[in-house]
mmCIF file of C-alpha atoms in Angstrom:
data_model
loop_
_atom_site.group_PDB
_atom_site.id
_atom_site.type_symbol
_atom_site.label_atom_id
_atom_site.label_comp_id
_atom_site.label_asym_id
_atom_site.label_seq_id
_atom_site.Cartn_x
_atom_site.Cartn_y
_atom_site.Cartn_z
ATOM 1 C CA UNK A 1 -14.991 0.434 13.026
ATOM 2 C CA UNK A 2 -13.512 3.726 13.647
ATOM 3 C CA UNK A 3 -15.619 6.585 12.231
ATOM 4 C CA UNK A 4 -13.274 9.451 13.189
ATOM 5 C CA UNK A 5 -9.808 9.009 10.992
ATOM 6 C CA UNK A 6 -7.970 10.844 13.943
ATOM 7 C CA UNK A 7 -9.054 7.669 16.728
ATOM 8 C CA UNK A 8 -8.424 4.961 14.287
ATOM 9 C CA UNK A 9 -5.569 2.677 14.213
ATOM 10 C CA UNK A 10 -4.733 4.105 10.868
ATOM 11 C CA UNK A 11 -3.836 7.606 12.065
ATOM 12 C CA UNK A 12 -2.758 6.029 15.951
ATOM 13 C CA UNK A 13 -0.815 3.433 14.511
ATOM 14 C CA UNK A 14 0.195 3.570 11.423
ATOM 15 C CA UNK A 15 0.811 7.138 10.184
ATOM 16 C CA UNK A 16 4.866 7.499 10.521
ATOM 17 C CA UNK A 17 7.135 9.903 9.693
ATOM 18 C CA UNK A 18 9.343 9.505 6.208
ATOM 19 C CA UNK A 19 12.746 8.781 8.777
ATOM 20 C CA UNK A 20 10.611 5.741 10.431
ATOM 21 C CA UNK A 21 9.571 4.824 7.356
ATOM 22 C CA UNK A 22 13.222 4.404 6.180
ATOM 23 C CA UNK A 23 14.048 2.150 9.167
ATOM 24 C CA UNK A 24 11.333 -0.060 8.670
ATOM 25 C CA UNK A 25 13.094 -0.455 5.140
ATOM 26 C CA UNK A 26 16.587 -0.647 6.103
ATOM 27 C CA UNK A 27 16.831 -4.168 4.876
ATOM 28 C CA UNK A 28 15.979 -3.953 1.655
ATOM 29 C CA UNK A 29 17.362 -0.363 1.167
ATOM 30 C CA UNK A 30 20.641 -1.931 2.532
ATOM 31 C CA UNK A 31 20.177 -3.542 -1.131
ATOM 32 C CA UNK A 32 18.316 -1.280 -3.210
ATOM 33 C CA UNK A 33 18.404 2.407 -3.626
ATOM 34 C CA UNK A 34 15.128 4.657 -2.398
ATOM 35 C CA UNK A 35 14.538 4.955 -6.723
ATOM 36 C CA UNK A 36 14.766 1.128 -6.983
ATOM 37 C CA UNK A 37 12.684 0.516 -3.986
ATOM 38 C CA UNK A 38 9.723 2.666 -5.306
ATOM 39 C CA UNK A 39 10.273 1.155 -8.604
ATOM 40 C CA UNK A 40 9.145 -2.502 -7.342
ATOM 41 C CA UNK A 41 6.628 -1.081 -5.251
ATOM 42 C CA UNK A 42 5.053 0.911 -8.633
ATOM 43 C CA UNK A 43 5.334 -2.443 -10.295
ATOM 44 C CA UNK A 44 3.161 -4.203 -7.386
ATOM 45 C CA UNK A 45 0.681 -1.767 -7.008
ATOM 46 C CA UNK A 46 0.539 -1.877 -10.930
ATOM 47 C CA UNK A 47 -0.027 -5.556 -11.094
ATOM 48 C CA UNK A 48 -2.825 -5.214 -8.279
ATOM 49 C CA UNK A 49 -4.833 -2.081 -10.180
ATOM 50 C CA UNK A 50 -4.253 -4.696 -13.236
ATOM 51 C CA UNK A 51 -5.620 -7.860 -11.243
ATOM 52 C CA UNK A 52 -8.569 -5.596 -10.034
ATOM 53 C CA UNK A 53 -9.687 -4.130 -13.702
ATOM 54 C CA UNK A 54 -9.616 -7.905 -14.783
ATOM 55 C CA UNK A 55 -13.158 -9.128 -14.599
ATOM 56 C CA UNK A 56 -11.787 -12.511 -14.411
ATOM 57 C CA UNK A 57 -10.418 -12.062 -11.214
ATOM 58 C CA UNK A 58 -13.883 -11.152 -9.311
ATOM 59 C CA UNK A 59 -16.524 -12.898 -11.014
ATOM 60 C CA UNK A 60 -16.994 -10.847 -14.398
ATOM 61 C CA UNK A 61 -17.380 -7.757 -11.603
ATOM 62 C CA UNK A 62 -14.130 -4.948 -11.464
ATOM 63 C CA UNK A 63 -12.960 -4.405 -8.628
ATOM 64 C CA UNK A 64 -13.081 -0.774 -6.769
ATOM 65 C CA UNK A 65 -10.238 1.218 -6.511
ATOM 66 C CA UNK A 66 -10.879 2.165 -2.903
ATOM 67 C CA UNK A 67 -10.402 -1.910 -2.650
ATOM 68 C CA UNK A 68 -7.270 -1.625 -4.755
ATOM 69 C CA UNK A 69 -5.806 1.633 -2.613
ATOM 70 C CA UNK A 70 -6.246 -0.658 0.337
ATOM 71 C CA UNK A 71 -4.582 -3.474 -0.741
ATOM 72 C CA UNK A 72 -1.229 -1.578 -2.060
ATOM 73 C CA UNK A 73 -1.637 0.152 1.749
ATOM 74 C CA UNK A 74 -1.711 -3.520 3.351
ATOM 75 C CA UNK A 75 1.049 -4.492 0.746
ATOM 76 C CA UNK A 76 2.896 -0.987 1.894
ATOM 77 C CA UNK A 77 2.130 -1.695 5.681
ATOM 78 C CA UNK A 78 3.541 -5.527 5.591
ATOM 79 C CA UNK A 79 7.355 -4.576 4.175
ATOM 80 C CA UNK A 80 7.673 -1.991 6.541
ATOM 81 C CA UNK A 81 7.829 -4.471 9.023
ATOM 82 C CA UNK A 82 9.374 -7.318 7.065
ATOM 83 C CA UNK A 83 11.844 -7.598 4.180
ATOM 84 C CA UNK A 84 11.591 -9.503 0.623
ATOM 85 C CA UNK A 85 13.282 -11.687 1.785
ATOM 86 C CA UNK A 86 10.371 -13.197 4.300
ATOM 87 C CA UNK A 87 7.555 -13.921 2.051
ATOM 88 C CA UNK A 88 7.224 -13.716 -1.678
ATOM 89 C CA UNK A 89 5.995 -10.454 -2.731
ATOM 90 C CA UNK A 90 4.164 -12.161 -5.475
ATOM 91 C CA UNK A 91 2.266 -14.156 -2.882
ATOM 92 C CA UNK A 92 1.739 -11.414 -0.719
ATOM 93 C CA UNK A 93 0.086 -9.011 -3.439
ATOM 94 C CA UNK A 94 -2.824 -10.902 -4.294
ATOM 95 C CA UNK A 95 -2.942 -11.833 -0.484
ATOM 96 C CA UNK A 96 -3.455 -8.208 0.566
ATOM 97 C CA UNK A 97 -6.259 -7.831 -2.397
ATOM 98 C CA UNK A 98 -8.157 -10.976 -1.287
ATOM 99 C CA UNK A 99 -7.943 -9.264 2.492
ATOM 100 C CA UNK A 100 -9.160 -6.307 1.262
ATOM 101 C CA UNK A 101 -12.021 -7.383 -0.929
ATOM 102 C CA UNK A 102 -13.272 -8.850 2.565
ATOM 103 C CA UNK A 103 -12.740 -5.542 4.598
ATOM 104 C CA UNK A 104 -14.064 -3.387 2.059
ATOM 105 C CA UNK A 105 -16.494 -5.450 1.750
ATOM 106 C CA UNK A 106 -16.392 -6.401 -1.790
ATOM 107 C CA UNK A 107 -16.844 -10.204 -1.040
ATOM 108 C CA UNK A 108 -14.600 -13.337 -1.571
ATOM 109 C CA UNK A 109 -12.391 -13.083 -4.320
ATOM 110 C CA UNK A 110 -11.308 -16.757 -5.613
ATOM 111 C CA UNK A 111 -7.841 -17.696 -4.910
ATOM 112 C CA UNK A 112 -7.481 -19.837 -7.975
ATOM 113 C CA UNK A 113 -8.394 -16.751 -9.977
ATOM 114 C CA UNK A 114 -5.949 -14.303 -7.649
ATOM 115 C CA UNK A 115 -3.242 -16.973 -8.967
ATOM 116 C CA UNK A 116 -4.120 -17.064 -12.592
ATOM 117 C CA UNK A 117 -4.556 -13.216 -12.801
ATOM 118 C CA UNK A 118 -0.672 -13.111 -11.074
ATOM 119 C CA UNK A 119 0.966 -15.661 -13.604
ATOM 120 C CA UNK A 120 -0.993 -13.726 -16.683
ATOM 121 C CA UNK A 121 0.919 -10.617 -15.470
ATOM 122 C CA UNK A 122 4.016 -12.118 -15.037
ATOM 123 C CA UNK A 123 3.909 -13.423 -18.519
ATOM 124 C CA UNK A 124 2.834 -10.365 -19.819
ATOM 125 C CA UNK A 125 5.847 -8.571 -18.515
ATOM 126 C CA UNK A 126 8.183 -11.044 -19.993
ATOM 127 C CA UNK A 127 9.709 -12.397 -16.074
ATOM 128 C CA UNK A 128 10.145 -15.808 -17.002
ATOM 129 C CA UNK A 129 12.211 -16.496 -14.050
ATOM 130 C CA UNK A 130 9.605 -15.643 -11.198
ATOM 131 C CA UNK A 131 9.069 -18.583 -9.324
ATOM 132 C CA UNK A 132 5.361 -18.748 -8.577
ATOM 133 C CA UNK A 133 4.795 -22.383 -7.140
ATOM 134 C CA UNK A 134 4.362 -20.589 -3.624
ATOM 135 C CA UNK A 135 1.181 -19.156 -5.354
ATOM 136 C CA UNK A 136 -1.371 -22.344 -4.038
ATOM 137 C CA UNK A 137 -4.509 -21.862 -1.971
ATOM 138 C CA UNK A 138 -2.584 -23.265 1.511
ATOM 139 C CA UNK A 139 0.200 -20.728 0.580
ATOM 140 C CA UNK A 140 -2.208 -17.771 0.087
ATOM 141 C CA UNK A 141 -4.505 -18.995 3.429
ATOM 142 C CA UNK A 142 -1.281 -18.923 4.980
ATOM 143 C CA UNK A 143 0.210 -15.958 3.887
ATOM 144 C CA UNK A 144 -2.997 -14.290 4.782
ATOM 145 C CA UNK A 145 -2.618 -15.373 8.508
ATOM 146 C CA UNK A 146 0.936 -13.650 8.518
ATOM 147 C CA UNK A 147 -0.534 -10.715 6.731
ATOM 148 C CA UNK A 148 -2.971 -10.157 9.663
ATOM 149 C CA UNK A 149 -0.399 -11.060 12.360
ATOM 150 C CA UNK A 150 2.180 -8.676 10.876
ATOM 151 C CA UNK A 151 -0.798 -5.904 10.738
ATOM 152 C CA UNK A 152 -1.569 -6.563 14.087
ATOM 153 C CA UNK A 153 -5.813 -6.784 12.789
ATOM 154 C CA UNK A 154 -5.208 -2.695 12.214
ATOM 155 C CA UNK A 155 -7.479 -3.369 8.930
ATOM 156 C CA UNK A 156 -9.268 -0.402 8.460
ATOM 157 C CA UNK A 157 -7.970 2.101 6.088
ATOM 158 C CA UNK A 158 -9.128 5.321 5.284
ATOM 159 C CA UNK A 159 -8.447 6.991 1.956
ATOM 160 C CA UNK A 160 -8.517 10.537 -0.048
ATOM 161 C CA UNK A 161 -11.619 9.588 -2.112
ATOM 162 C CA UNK A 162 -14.481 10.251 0.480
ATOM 163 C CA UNK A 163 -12.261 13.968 1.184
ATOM 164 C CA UNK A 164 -12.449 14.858 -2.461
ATOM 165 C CA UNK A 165 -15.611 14.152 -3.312
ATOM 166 C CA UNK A 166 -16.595 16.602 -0.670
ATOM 167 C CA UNK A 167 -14.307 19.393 -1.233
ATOM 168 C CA UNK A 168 -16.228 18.924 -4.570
ATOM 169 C CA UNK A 169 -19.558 19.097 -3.159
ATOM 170 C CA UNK A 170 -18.708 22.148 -0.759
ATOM 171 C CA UNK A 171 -17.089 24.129 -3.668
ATOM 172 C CA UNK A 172 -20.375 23.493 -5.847
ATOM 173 C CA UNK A 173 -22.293 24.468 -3.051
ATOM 174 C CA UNK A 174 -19.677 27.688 -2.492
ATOM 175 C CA UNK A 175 -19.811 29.975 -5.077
ATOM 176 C CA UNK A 176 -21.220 30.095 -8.484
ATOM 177 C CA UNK A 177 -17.232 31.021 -9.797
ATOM 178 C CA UNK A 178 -16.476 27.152 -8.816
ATOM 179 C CA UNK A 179 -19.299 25.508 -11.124
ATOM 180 C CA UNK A 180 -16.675 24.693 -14.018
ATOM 181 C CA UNK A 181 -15.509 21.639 -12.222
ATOM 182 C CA UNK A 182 -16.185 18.882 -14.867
ATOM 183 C CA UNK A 183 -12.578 18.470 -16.238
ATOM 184 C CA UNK A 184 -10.672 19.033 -12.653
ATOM 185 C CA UNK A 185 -12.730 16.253 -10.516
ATOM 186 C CA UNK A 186 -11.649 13.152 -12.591
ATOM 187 C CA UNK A 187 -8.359 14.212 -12.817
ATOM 188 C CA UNK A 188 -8.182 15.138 -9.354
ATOM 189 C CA UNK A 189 -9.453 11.103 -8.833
ATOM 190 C CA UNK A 190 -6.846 9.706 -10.670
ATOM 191 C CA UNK A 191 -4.353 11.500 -9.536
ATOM 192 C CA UNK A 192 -5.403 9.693 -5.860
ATOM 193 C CA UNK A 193 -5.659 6.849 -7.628
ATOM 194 C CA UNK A 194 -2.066 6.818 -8.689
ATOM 195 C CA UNK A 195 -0.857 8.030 -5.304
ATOM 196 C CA UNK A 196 -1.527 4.716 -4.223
ATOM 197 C CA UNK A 197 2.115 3.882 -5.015
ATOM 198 C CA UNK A 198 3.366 6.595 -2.910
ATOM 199 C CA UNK A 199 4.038 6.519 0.876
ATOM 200 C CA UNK A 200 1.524 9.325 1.085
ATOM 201 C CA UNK A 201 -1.569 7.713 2.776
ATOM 202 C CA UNK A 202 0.974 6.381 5.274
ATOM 203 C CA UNK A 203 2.590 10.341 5.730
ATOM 204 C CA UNK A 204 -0.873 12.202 5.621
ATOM 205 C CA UNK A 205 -3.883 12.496 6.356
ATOM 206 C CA UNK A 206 -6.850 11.539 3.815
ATOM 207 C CA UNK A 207 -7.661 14.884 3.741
ATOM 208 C CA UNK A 208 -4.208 16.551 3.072
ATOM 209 C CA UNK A 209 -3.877 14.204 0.204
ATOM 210 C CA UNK A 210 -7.148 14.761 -1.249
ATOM 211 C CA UNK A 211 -6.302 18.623 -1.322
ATOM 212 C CA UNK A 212 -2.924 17.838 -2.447
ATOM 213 C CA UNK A 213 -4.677 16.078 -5.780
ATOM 214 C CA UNK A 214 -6.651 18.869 -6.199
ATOM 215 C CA UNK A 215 -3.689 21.407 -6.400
ATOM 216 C CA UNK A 216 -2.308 19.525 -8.712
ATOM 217 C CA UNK A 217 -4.690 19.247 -10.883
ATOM 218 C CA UNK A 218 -5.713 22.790 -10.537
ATOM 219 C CA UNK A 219 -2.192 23.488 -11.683
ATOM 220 C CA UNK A 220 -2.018 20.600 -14.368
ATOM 221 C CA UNK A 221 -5.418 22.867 -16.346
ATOM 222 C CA UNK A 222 -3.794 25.875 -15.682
ATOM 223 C CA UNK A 223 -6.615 26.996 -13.269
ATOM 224 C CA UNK A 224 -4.341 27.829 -10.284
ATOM 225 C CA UNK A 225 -5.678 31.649 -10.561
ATOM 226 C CA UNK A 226 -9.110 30.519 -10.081
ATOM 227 C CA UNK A 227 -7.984 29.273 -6.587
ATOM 228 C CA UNK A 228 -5.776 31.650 -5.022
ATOM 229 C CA UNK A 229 -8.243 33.076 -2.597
ATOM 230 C CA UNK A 230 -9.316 29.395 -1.698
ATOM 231 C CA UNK A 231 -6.364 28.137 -0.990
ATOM 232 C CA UNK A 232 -4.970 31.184 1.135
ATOM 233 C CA UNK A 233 -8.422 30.387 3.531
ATOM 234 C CA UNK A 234 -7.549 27.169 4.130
ATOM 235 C CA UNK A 235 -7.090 25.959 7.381
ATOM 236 C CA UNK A 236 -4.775 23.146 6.506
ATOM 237 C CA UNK A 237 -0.940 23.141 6.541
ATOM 238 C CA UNK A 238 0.337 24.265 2.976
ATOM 239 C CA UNK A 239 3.299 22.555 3.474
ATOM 240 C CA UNK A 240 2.068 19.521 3.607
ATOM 241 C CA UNK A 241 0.365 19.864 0.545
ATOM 242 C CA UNK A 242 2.542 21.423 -1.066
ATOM 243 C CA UNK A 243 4.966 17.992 -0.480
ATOM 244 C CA UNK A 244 1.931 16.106 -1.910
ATOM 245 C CA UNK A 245 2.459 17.743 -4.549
ATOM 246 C CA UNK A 246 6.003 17.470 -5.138
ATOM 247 C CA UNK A 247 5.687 13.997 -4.269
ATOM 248 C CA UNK A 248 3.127 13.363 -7.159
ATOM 249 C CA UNK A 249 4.916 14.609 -9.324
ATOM 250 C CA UNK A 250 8.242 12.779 -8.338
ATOM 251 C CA UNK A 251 6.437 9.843 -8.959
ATOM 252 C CA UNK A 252 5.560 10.384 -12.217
ATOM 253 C CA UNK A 253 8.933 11.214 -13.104
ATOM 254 C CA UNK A 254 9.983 7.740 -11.792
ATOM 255 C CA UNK A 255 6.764 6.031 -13.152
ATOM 256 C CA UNK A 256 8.275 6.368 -16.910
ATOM 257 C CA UNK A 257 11.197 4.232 -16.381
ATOM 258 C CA UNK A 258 9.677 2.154 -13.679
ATOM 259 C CA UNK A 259 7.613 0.417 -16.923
ATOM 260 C CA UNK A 260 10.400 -0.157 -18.699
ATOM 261 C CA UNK A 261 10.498 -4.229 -19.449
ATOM 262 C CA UNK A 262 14.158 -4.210 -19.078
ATOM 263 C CA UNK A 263 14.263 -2.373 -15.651
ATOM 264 C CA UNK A 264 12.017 -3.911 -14.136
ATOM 265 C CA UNK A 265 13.265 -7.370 -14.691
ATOM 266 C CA UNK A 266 16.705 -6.459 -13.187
ATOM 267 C CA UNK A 267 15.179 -5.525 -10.288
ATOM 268 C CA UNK A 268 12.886 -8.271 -10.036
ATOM 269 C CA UNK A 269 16.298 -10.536 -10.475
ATOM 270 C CA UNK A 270 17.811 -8.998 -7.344
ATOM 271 C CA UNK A 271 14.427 -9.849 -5.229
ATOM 272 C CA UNK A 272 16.553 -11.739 -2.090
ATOM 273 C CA UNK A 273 15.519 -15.087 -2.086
ATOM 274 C CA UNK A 274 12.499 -16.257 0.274
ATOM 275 C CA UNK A 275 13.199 -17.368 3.630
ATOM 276 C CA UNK A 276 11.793 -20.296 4.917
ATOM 277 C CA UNK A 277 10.541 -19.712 7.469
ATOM 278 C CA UNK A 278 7.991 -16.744 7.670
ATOM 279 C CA UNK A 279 7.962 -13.955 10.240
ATOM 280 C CA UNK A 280 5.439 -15.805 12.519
ATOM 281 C CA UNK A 281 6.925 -18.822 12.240
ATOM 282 C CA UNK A 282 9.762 -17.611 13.406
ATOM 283 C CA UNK A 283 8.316 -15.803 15.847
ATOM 284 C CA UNK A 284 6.871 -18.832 17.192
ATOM 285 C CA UNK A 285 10.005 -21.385 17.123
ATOM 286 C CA UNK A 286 12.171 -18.454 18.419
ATOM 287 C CA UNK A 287 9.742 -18.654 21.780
ATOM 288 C CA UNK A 288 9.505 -22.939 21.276
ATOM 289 C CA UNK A 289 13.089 -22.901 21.429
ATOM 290 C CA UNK A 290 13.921 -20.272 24.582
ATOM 291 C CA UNK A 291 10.658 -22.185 26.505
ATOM 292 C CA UNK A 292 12.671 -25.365 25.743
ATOM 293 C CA UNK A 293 16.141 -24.121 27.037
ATOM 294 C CA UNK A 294 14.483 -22.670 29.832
ATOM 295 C CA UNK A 295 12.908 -26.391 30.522
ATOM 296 C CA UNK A 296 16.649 -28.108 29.924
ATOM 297 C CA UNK A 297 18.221 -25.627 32.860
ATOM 298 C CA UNK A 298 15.422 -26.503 35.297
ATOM 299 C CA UNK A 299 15.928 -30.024 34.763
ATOM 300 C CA UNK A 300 19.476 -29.810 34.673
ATOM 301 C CA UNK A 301 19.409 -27.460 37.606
ATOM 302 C CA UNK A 302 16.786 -30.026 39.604
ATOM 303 C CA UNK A 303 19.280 -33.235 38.940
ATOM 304 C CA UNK A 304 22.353 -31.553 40.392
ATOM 305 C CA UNK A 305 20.659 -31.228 43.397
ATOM 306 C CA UNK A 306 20.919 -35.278 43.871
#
């Protein structure tokens, strides 16, 4: 495990800049707008915070959020380098919780349960023509497998929570004018915890986020003149933030309409059909089949000799 965010595979490998994010999308952007495309992923990482707050689902235990934030970032990481149109995205949610409940080291999480929790949302949001029969413990073993091949084992994640709780801590520890943080820390947290259905932890660093959440909900009590000073003495890039920020709160904008019933089951409807064949799979019979033409030349090569 990497201690240091900035020599993990998180930061080396997977933090990308919003133009490579849109070409790992092109696919499904080539059939959804940017607003439609965030809508489905707000709906997934919905459905996993839903799964995870179900006590069902893990044994009459909830599950963490930091286990939640790194299953929508395993969900996030996986389409960037496939379409909908390779695995289920229904199959591939719970997938990316059950990974994550292992890395994060929450424990097992039953499958059967993972499946149940998934048709109970379904119902609930009235998609009655979801096909879930891929949702059986071979599928989800298997999907799993692909999950890990398509992440190349990069499982680690790191998150804003551990960077907020300590910008806490030090501005406790700071100045007696910072005491009256009561009301601004929890909203600070669930402001993180919504960002979770942004592209933000795959922009940013944990940090920049985590100070990002805090602006905002500096701004969201009216407290911003409280922080001036702080802020100016920061030795962080205010831009960046300041896009955290803005990003936040485009989400929220979306957010209201993404929950409409209605909207959500139009886009749902125009979900491409699965293929087949799954990206390793095809991986695999695209090198079967060149290994076999490259057999059929040598033979046909070695019998024109006689």
């Amino acid at each position: 495990m990497a201690y240091s965010f900035w020599k993990s595979s998180h930061f080396e490998q997977w933090t990308m800049e919003k133009a490579d994010i849109l070409r790992g999308r092109a696919e499904d952007l080539n059939k959804f707008s940017e607003e439609e495309y965030q809508k489905i992923i707000i709906f997934f990482c919905n459905m996993l915070q839903t799964m995870a707050q179900d006590p069902n689902t893990a044994n009459n235990y909830k599950i963490r959020m930091q286990v939640v934030a790194t299953a929508c970032l395993y969900f996030k990481r996986f389409y960037l380098r496939c379409s909908f149109k390779d695995v289920d995205p229904f199959l591939m949610a719970p997938t990316c919780l059950m990974l994550a409940a292992k890395v994060e080291e929450f424990g097992q999480l039953s499958t059967n349960k993972l499946s149940s929790a998934v048709h109970n949302y379904v119902k609930k949001a009235g998609l009655t023509s979801v096909d879930l029969t891929a949702l059986r413990v071979s599928q989800m073993l298997e999907a799993e497998f692909i999950l890990l091949e398509i992440l190349d084992c990069c499982l680690i994640c790191f998150q804003p929570y551990r960077p907020l709780k300590q910008l806490f801590q030090d501005l406790r520890e700071s100045s007696a004018q910072f005491k009256e943080l009561e009301a601004l820390e929890p909203t600070a947290v669930k402001i993180i915890n919504d960002s979770i259905r942004t592209d933000l932890s795959i922009i940013y660093a944990p940090h920049v986020v985590a100070i990002g959440a805090f602006q905002l909900a500096v701004l969201m009590h009216n407290r911003e003149k409280d922080f001036v000073n702080w802020f100016s003495e920061l030795q962080v890039d205010l831009d960046k933030v300041l896009d955290v920020v803005m990003t936040m709160t485009n989400l929220y904008k979306v957010w209201k309409t993404a929950e409409d019933k209605e909207t959500i089951k139009g886009l749902i409807e125009k979900l491409p059909k699965v293929n087949p064949n799954p990206p390793v799979q095809q991986q695999q019979q695209q090198q079967q089949q060149h290994m076999s033409q490259q057999q059929m030349h040598m033979m046909q090569r070695g019998m024109g000799r006689f």
